[in-house]
Short mmCIF file of C-alpha atoms in Angstrom, two decimals:
data_model
loop_
_atom_site.label_atom_id
_atom_site.label_comp_id
_atom_site.label_asym_id
_atom_site.label_seq_id
_atom_site.Cartn_x
_atom_site.Cartn_y
_atom_site.Cartn_z
CA MET A 19 -13.22 -63.65 45.05
CA GLU A 20 -9.58 -63.88 46.16
CA LYS A 21 -7.16 -60.99 46.62
CA MET A 22 -3.78 -60.78 44.91
CA ILE A 23 -1.20 -59.00 47.10
CA TYR A 24 1.46 -56.99 45.22
CA ALA A 25 3.42 -55.37 48.02
CA LEU A 26 3.40 -54.31 51.66
CA LEU A 27 4.08 -50.59 52.01
CA SER A 28 5.18 -48.21 54.67
CA VAL A 29 2.67 -45.41 54.10
CA LYS A 30 2.71 -43.59 57.46
CA LYS A 31 0.63 -40.41 56.96
CA GLU A 32 0.51 -40.56 53.16
CA SER A 33 -2.43 -42.89 52.63
CA ASP A 34 -4.28 -40.27 50.55
CA ARG A 35 -1.28 -39.96 48.21
CA LEU A 36 -1.20 -43.74 47.82
CA ASP A 37 -4.93 -43.98 47.14
CA SER A 38 -4.81 -41.29 44.46
CA MET A 39 -1.82 -43.03 42.86
CA LEU A 40 -3.69 -46.36 42.79
CA ILE A 41 -6.67 -44.80 40.98
CA GLY A 42 -4.56 -44.41 37.85
CA MET A 43 -3.08 -47.91 37.95
CA GLN A 44 -4.25 -51.36 36.94
CA GLY A 45 -3.24 -54.77 38.20
CA ILE A 46 -3.39 -58.21 36.60
CA SER A 47 -6.20 -58.61 34.01
CA GLY A 48 -6.85 -54.87 34.24
CA ALA A 49 -8.21 -55.19 37.79
CA ASN A 50 -8.40 -52.10 39.98
CA LEU A 51 -5.81 -51.74 42.72
CA TYR A 52 -6.69 -50.67 46.22
CA SER A 53 -5.09 -50.48 49.65
CA LEU A 54 -5.79 -52.40 52.86
CA PRO A 55 -4.16 -50.57 55.77
CA VAL A 56 -3.28 -51.64 59.31
CA ASP A 57 -1.79 -48.65 61.12
CA GLU A 58 1.33 -47.60 59.16
CA ILE A 59 1.47 -50.71 56.97
CA THR A 60 -0.64 -51.11 53.86
CA ALA A 61 -1.14 -54.04 51.51
CA VAL A 62 -1.77 -53.13 47.86
CA VAL A 63 -4.15 -55.68 46.37
CA SER A 64 -6.51 -56.40 43.48
CA ASP A 65 -9.42 -58.82 43.13
CA THR A 66 -8.72 -62.00 41.23
CA THR A 67 -9.66 -65.67 41.12
CA ARG A 68 -7.25 -68.54 41.70
CA ALA A 69 -8.61 -70.30 38.61
CA GLY A 70 -8.25 -67.21 36.44
CA LEU A 71 -4.66 -66.46 37.43
CA ILE A 72 -2.37 -67.54 34.62
CA THR A 73 1.39 -67.57 35.15
CA ASP A 74 2.64 -66.04 31.92
CA SER A 75 5.03 -63.28 30.96
CA THR A 76 2.24 -60.68 30.49
CA ASN A 77 0.92 -61.17 34.01
CA ALA A 78 4.42 -61.40 35.49
CA ILE A 79 5.41 -58.10 33.83
CA THR A 80 2.17 -56.42 34.98
CA PHE A 81 2.77 -57.65 38.53
CA ALA A 82 6.39 -56.43 38.53
CA GLY A 83 5.30 -53.14 36.92
CA VAL A 84 2.91 -52.39 39.80
CA ILE A 85 5.64 -53.06 42.36
CA GLU A 86 8.13 -51.01 40.35
CA ALA A 87 5.80 -47.98 40.14
CA LEU A 88 4.96 -48.12 43.84
CA SER A 89 8.63 -48.49 44.82
CA GLN A 90 9.42 -45.15 43.20
CA GLU A 91 7.13 -43.38 45.65
CA PHE A 92 7.06 -45.56 48.77
CA THR A 93 9.25 -47.91 50.79
CA LEU A 94 7.89 -51.40 50.19
CA LEU A 95 8.36 -55.14 50.54
CA PRO A 96 7.56 -56.81 47.19
CA MET A 97 5.39 -59.92 47.40
CA ARG A 98 6.00 -63.03 45.32
CA PHE A 99 3.93 -63.44 42.14
CA GLY A 100 0.82 -65.45 42.97
CA SER A 101 0.48 -64.28 46.59
CA LEU A 102 -3.24 -64.82 47.03
CA MET A 103 -5.47 -64.67 50.11
CA GLU A 104 -9.12 -65.55 50.27
CA SER A 105 -10.55 -62.31 51.68
CA THR A 106 -9.93 -58.77 52.92
CA GLY A 107 -10.33 -60.02 56.49
CA ALA A 108 -7.64 -62.67 56.01
CA ILE A 109 -5.17 -60.06 54.71
CA LEU A 110 -5.86 -57.69 57.60
CA LYS A 111 -5.39 -60.51 60.10
CA MET A 112 -2.13 -61.51 58.38
CA LEU A 113 -0.87 -57.91 58.62
CA GLU A 114 -1.77 -57.74 62.32
CA ARG A 115 -0.04 -61.07 63.05
CA ASN A 116 3.14 -60.10 61.19
CA TYR A 117 3.17 -56.39 61.99
CA PRO A 118 6.49 -56.28 63.95
CA ASP A 119 8.38 -58.37 61.34
CA VAL A 120 6.99 -56.39 58.42
CA GLN A 121 7.76 -53.11 60.17
CA GLN A 122 11.33 -54.23 60.90
CA ASN A 123 11.92 -55.29 57.27
CA LEU A 124 10.47 -52.02 56.01
CA GLN A 125 12.83 -50.07 58.25
CA GLN A 126 15.80 -52.04 56.87
CA VAL A 127 14.97 -51.16 53.26
CA GLU A 128 13.75 -47.60 53.85
CA ASP A 129 15.01 -45.27 51.07
CA MET A 130 17.12 -48.13 49.71
CA LEU A 131 17.15 -49.67 46.23
CA GLU A 132 18.49 -52.93 44.88
CA PHE A 133 21.07 -53.16 42.09
CA GLY A 134 22.38 -56.25 40.34
CA LEU A 135 25.89 -56.82 39.03
CA LYS A 136 26.80 -59.77 36.85
CA VAL A 137 30.38 -60.44 35.78
CA PHE A 138 30.86 -62.52 32.62
CA CYS A 139 34.05 -63.89 31.13
CA ASP A 140 35.32 -65.64 28.04
CA SER A 141 35.94 -68.88 29.90
CA GLU A 142 38.61 -70.31 27.58
CA LYS A 143 40.52 -67.03 27.31
CA LEU A 144 40.47 -66.45 31.07
CA ARG A 145 41.73 -69.98 31.74
CA ALA A 146 44.47 -69.58 29.13
CA ASP A 147 45.53 -66.23 30.64
CA LEU A 148 45.62 -67.64 34.16
CA MET A 149 47.56 -70.66 32.95
CA GLU A 150 50.08 -68.44 31.21
CA LYS A 151 50.59 -66.25 34.27
CA SER A 152 50.98 -69.21 36.60
CA GLU A 153 53.47 -72.04 36.63
CA ILE A 154 50.86 -74.69 35.95
CA GLY A 155 51.93 -75.23 32.35
CA THR A 156 55.55 -75.77 33.24
CA LYS A 157 55.46 -76.90 36.89
CA THR A 158 56.25 -80.54 37.63
CA THR A 159 53.04 -82.15 38.71
CA VAL A 160 53.66 -85.26 40.76
CA LEU A 161 56.95 -86.97 41.41
CA SER A 162 57.57 -90.20 39.56
CA THR A 163 59.92 -92.96 40.41
CA PRO A 164 61.71 -94.41 37.33
CA GLU A 165 59.68 -97.64 37.34
CA VAL A 166 56.28 -95.92 37.19
CA LYS A 167 56.99 -92.71 35.29
CA ASN A 168 55.49 -94.00 32.04
CA SER A 169 52.36 -95.31 33.70
CA VAL A 170 49.06 -94.43 32.03
CA TYR A 171 47.52 -93.96 35.48
CA ARG A 172 50.25 -91.52 36.46
CA ASP A 173 49.62 -89.54 33.24
CA TRP A 174 45.93 -89.47 34.06
CA VAL A 175 46.62 -88.14 37.57
CA ASN A 176 48.96 -85.50 36.12
CA LYS A 177 46.27 -84.36 33.68
CA LYS A 178 43.63 -84.18 36.41
CA LEU A 179 46.01 -82.42 38.77
CA LYS A 180 46.66 -79.75 36.14
CA GLU A 181 42.90 -79.23 35.73
CA HIS A 182 42.46 -79.10 39.51
CA ARG A 183 45.19 -76.46 39.89
CA LEU A 184 43.63 -74.39 37.12
CA GLU A 185 40.22 -74.51 38.85
CA GLU A 186 41.82 -73.41 42.12
CA LEU A 187 43.52 -70.57 40.28
CA LEU A 188 40.22 -69.53 38.72
CA LEU A 189 38.51 -69.50 42.12
CA THR A 190 41.30 -67.39 43.59
CA HIS A 191 40.94 -64.96 40.70
CA VAL A 192 37.15 -64.73 41.19
CA ASP A 193 37.69 -64.15 44.93
CA SER A 194 40.07 -61.30 44.11
CA VAL A 195 37.42 -59.70 41.85
CA VAL A 196 34.82 -60.07 44.65
CA ALA A 197 37.28 -58.44 47.07
CA ALA A 198 37.82 -55.54 44.62
CA ILE A 199 34.04 -55.05 44.26
CA THR A 200 33.60 -55.12 48.05
CA GLU A 201 36.38 -52.58 48.49
CA HIS A 202 34.83 -50.20 45.93
CA LEU A 203 31.45 -50.48 47.66
CA SER A 204 32.68 -50.27 51.24
CA ARG A 205 32.37 -46.47 51.39
CA MET A 206 28.76 -46.62 50.17
CA ASN A 207 27.53 -48.69 53.14
CA ALA A 208 26.02 -51.17 50.71
CA VAL A 209 24.58 -54.49 51.80
CA CYS A 210 26.08 -57.05 49.40
CA LYS A 211 25.27 -60.61 48.39
CA PHE A 212 27.54 -62.63 46.12
CA LYS A 213 27.21 -65.89 44.21
CA LYS A 214 30.27 -67.23 42.44
CA MET A 215 30.80 -69.49 39.42
CA LEU A 216 27.17 -69.90 38.41
CA THR A 217 28.17 -71.17 34.97
CA GLU A 218 31.42 -71.39 33.00
CA THR A 219 30.95 -67.80 31.84
CA THR A 220 28.98 -66.15 34.67
CA ILE A 221 31.65 -65.92 37.32
CA ILE A 222 29.90 -63.49 39.70
CA ASP A 223 26.26 -62.64 40.36
CA ALA A 224 26.08 -59.88 42.96
CA LEU A 225 23.23 -57.94 44.55
CA PHE A 226 23.56 -54.64 46.37
CA LEU A 227 21.15 -52.74 48.56
CA LEU A 228 22.07 -49.11 48.93
CA LYS A 229 20.67 -45.63 49.45
CA LYS A 230 18.72 -44.20 46.52
CA ASP A 231 21.14 -41.31 46.05
CA MET A 232 24.16 -43.64 45.60
CA LYS A 233 23.24 -44.70 42.04
CA THR A 234 25.76 -42.41 40.28
CA GLU A 235 28.54 -43.37 42.68
CA LEU A 236 27.80 -47.06 42.11
CA MET A 237 27.92 -46.64 38.33
CA GLN A 238 31.26 -44.90 38.66
CA ALA A 239 32.60 -47.73 40.84
CA VAL A 240 31.50 -50.32 38.27
CA GLY A 241 33.17 -48.26 35.55
CA ASN A 242 36.42 -48.31 37.53
CA LEU A 243 36.13 -52.06 38.06
CA GLN A 244 35.64 -52.55 34.32
CA LYS A 245 38.87 -50.60 33.69
CA GLN A 246 40.66 -52.67 36.34
CA TYR A 247 39.52 -55.96 34.73
CA PRO A 248 39.29 -55.30 30.95
CA GLY A 249 39.06 -59.02 30.16
CA LEU A 250 35.77 -59.35 32.07
CA ASN A 251 32.36 -57.90 31.22
CA PHE A 252 30.58 -56.10 34.07
CA VAL A 253 26.83 -55.68 33.63
CA MET A 254 24.91 -53.62 36.16
CA THR A 255 21.11 -53.49 36.33
CA GLY A 256 18.63 -51.59 38.43
CA PRO A 257 17.31 -49.88 40.33
CA TRP A 258 15.01 -52.66 41.51
CA PRO A 259 12.63 -52.92 44.47
CA PRO A 260 14.39 -54.87 47.27
CA TYR A 261 13.41 -58.32 45.96
CA ASN A 262 16.42 -60.09 47.45
CA PHE A 263 16.76 -58.31 50.77
CA VAL A 264 13.48 -59.12 52.48
CA GLU A 265 13.77 -61.82 55.11
CA ILE A 266 10.35 -62.57 56.48
CA THR A 267 8.31 -65.71 56.92
CA ILE A 268 4.65 -64.78 56.84
CA LYS A 269 2.84 -66.34 59.79
CA MET B 96 9.11 -51.61 33.09
CA SER B 97 9.27 -47.87 33.19
CA GLU B 98 12.93 -47.39 32.21
CA ASN B 99 16.00 -49.07 30.83
CA LYS B 100 17.25 -51.34 33.58
CA ILE B 101 20.70 -51.98 32.13
CA LEU B 102 22.82 -49.25 33.69
CA PHE B 103 26.23 -50.48 32.62
CA ASN B 104 27.31 -52.92 29.92
CA THR B 105 30.34 -52.66 27.68
CA GLY B 106 29.47 -55.83 25.74
CA SER B 107 26.77 -56.32 23.11
CA LEU B 108 23.10 -56.76 23.99
CA ASP B 109 23.01 -59.98 21.95
CA GLY B 110 25.90 -61.36 24.00
CA LEU B 111 24.16 -60.38 27.22
CA SER B 112 20.92 -61.96 26.07
CA GLU B 113 22.82 -65.19 25.33
CA GLU B 114 24.44 -65.22 28.77
CA ILE B 115 21.13 -64.56 30.55
CA GLY B 116 19.61 -67.34 28.43
CA LYS B 117 22.25 -69.75 29.76
CA LEU B 118 21.29 -68.79 33.31
CA THR B 119 17.56 -69.13 32.85
CA ASN B 120 17.05 -71.74 30.13
CA ASN B 121 17.54 -75.02 31.91
CA ASP B 122 15.30 -77.11 29.68
CA GLU B 123 18.11 -79.51 28.71
CA SER B 124 19.07 -80.20 32.29
CA ARG B 125 15.54 -80.48 33.62
CA LEU B 126 14.42 -83.83 34.94
CA LYS B 127 11.33 -84.78 32.94
CA LEU B 128 9.81 -87.85 34.55
CA THR B 129 6.66 -89.17 32.88
CA PRO B 130 5.08 -92.67 32.80
CA ASP B 131 6.58 -93.15 29.32
CA ASN B 132 10.17 -92.35 30.24
CA ALA B 133 10.37 -93.54 33.85
CA ASP B 134 13.42 -95.74 33.06
CA SER B 135 15.54 -93.10 31.34
CA GLY B 136 14.39 -90.37 33.73
CA LEU B 137 15.41 -92.46 36.70
CA ALA B 138 18.73 -93.32 35.04
CA LYS B 139 19.41 -89.62 34.53
CA LEU B 140 18.62 -88.86 38.16
CA VAL B 141 20.77 -91.71 39.51
CA LEU B 142 23.69 -91.00 37.16
CA THR B 143 23.59 -87.31 38.09
CA LEU B 144 24.05 -88.21 41.74
CA VAL B 145 26.76 -90.79 40.96
CA GLU B 146 28.61 -88.26 38.78
CA LEU B 147 28.40 -85.60 41.49
CA ILE B 148 29.85 -87.98 44.09
CA ARG B 149 32.53 -89.22 41.64
CA LYS B 150 33.62 -85.63 40.94
CA LEU B 151 33.73 -84.79 44.64
CA VAL B 152 35.88 -87.86 45.30
CA GLU B 153 38.16 -86.92 42.39
CA LYS B 154 38.48 -83.34 43.67
CA GLN B 155 39.36 -84.50 47.17
CA ALA B 156 41.89 -86.98 45.76
CA MET B 157 43.58 -84.24 43.70
CA ARG B 158 43.78 -82.06 46.82
CA ARG B 159 45.62 -84.85 48.58
CA VAL B 160 47.95 -85.47 45.64
CA ASP B 161 48.63 -81.73 45.44
CA GLY B 162 49.27 -81.64 49.19
CA GLY B 163 52.09 -84.14 48.70
CA SER B 164 50.92 -86.52 51.41
CA LEU B 165 50.64 -89.61 49.16
CA THR B 166 53.39 -92.03 48.17
CA ASP B 167 54.11 -92.86 44.53
CA GLU B 168 52.44 -96.21 44.96
CA GLU B 169 49.34 -94.65 46.47
CA ILE B 170 49.12 -92.12 43.63
CA GLU B 171 49.43 -94.93 41.12
CA ARG B 172 46.61 -96.91 42.76
CA LEU B 173 44.47 -93.77 43.08
CA GLY B 174 44.99 -92.96 39.39
CA GLU B 175 44.02 -96.48 38.36
CA THR B 176 40.84 -96.44 40.47
CA LEU B 177 39.68 -92.98 39.44
CA MET B 178 40.46 -93.55 35.78
CA LYS B 179 38.48 -96.79 35.77
CA LEU B 180 35.58 -95.01 37.49
CA GLU B 181 35.65 -92.30 34.83
CA LEU B 182 35.66 -94.86 32.02
CA LYS B 183 32.80 -96.79 33.62
CA MET B 184 30.83 -93.56 33.91
CA GLU B 185 31.42 -92.84 30.22
CA GLU B 186 30.09 -96.31 29.38
CA LEU B 187 26.95 -95.75 31.45
CA LYS B 188 26.32 -92.34 29.88
CA LYS B 189 26.66 -93.86 26.43
CA HIS B 190 24.34 -96.74 27.37
CA PHE B 191 21.60 -94.35 28.52
CA ASN B 192 22.30 -91.87 25.72
CA LEU B 193 23.19 -89.06 28.13
CA THR B 194 25.73 -86.23 27.79
CA ASP B 195 27.68 -84.28 30.41
CA ARG B 196 25.20 -81.42 29.96
CA ASP B 197 22.28 -83.77 30.78
CA LEU B 198 23.89 -84.64 34.10
CA ASN B 199 24.71 -81.08 35.05
CA ILE B 200 21.35 -80.08 36.49
CA ASN B 201 20.70 -76.35 36.50
CA LEU B 202 19.61 -75.29 39.98
CA GLY B 203 18.17 -71.97 38.82
CA PRO B 204 19.43 -69.09 40.93
CA LEU B 205 22.06 -71.38 42.50
CA GLY B 206 23.65 -72.07 39.13
CA ASP B 207 24.79 -75.41 37.70
CA LEU B 208 25.14 -78.46 39.95
CA MET B 209 28.68 -79.18 38.71
#
């Protein structure tokens, strides 16, 4: 029977506390959870079969729920759904091989939590506002000599140039919002990751890793940002285990 | 999950759900190649790449026009070429029954291709 790995934990001298916590928890398909320790690092696992593992929302939520519960008590590195190994021995060997990397990653996320921030906009309204504030609507686009000024090709270029300038303006605006977010978070020593312009309406998708006790301060900062940009919708989620801040390639 | 994970949202939950749906539901833009639709699936894949390159070329051209380094004659020729390319692309999309949305592949966490 294979083993499903949920997370790698930094347990130090609290292995008894972990074991008693695991007694009251269940993994995928109601399987019992148990720990496999190597020095200060422990893998939380349950027995499963590759054939019996179905990727559906119930199992995904159960998997995330185990990680979530453990993250409230211990520093951990969440594993990807479907992380299976063939035996206890294989997991212990994997932990031994990767011990320094795992330890280093655990130190980086110790007492830290992940938060997500998405910024949405009404795409048409934002473009219209930016257009109004800029000179794009009125600015001469490209120069025309008298003999070509009525050219259909020239009109096409003018239209495209207007669209291009609007896109540039939009990007500049998004960059200014990212800069404002970064400034608000600078005093919290947060590790930040940003993605811009995911869709027409999702202009920013940000992730922050910061100390557990910074949650209230972060919410206040997002509130201030919302006041600063009333035309945008800021949505903050969390706290999450550090899903997006673990950089390790298991050997 | 053990608690409400939305810590801050001034909009409606329905609106948020719709936005998240746009980010995660990429069914329309997914490439579905099967033995029965190999022709149209391949056309979609090829046209997606052509459209991406065409848009990159167009973007670069507009940067140059905006930079003011092109003569009137060059702008005229550029406009003619790019406009014809756009029209040809429209023809091809129509021929293979594809829309702009079909060619804008959703790359999951990376967002839309174009």
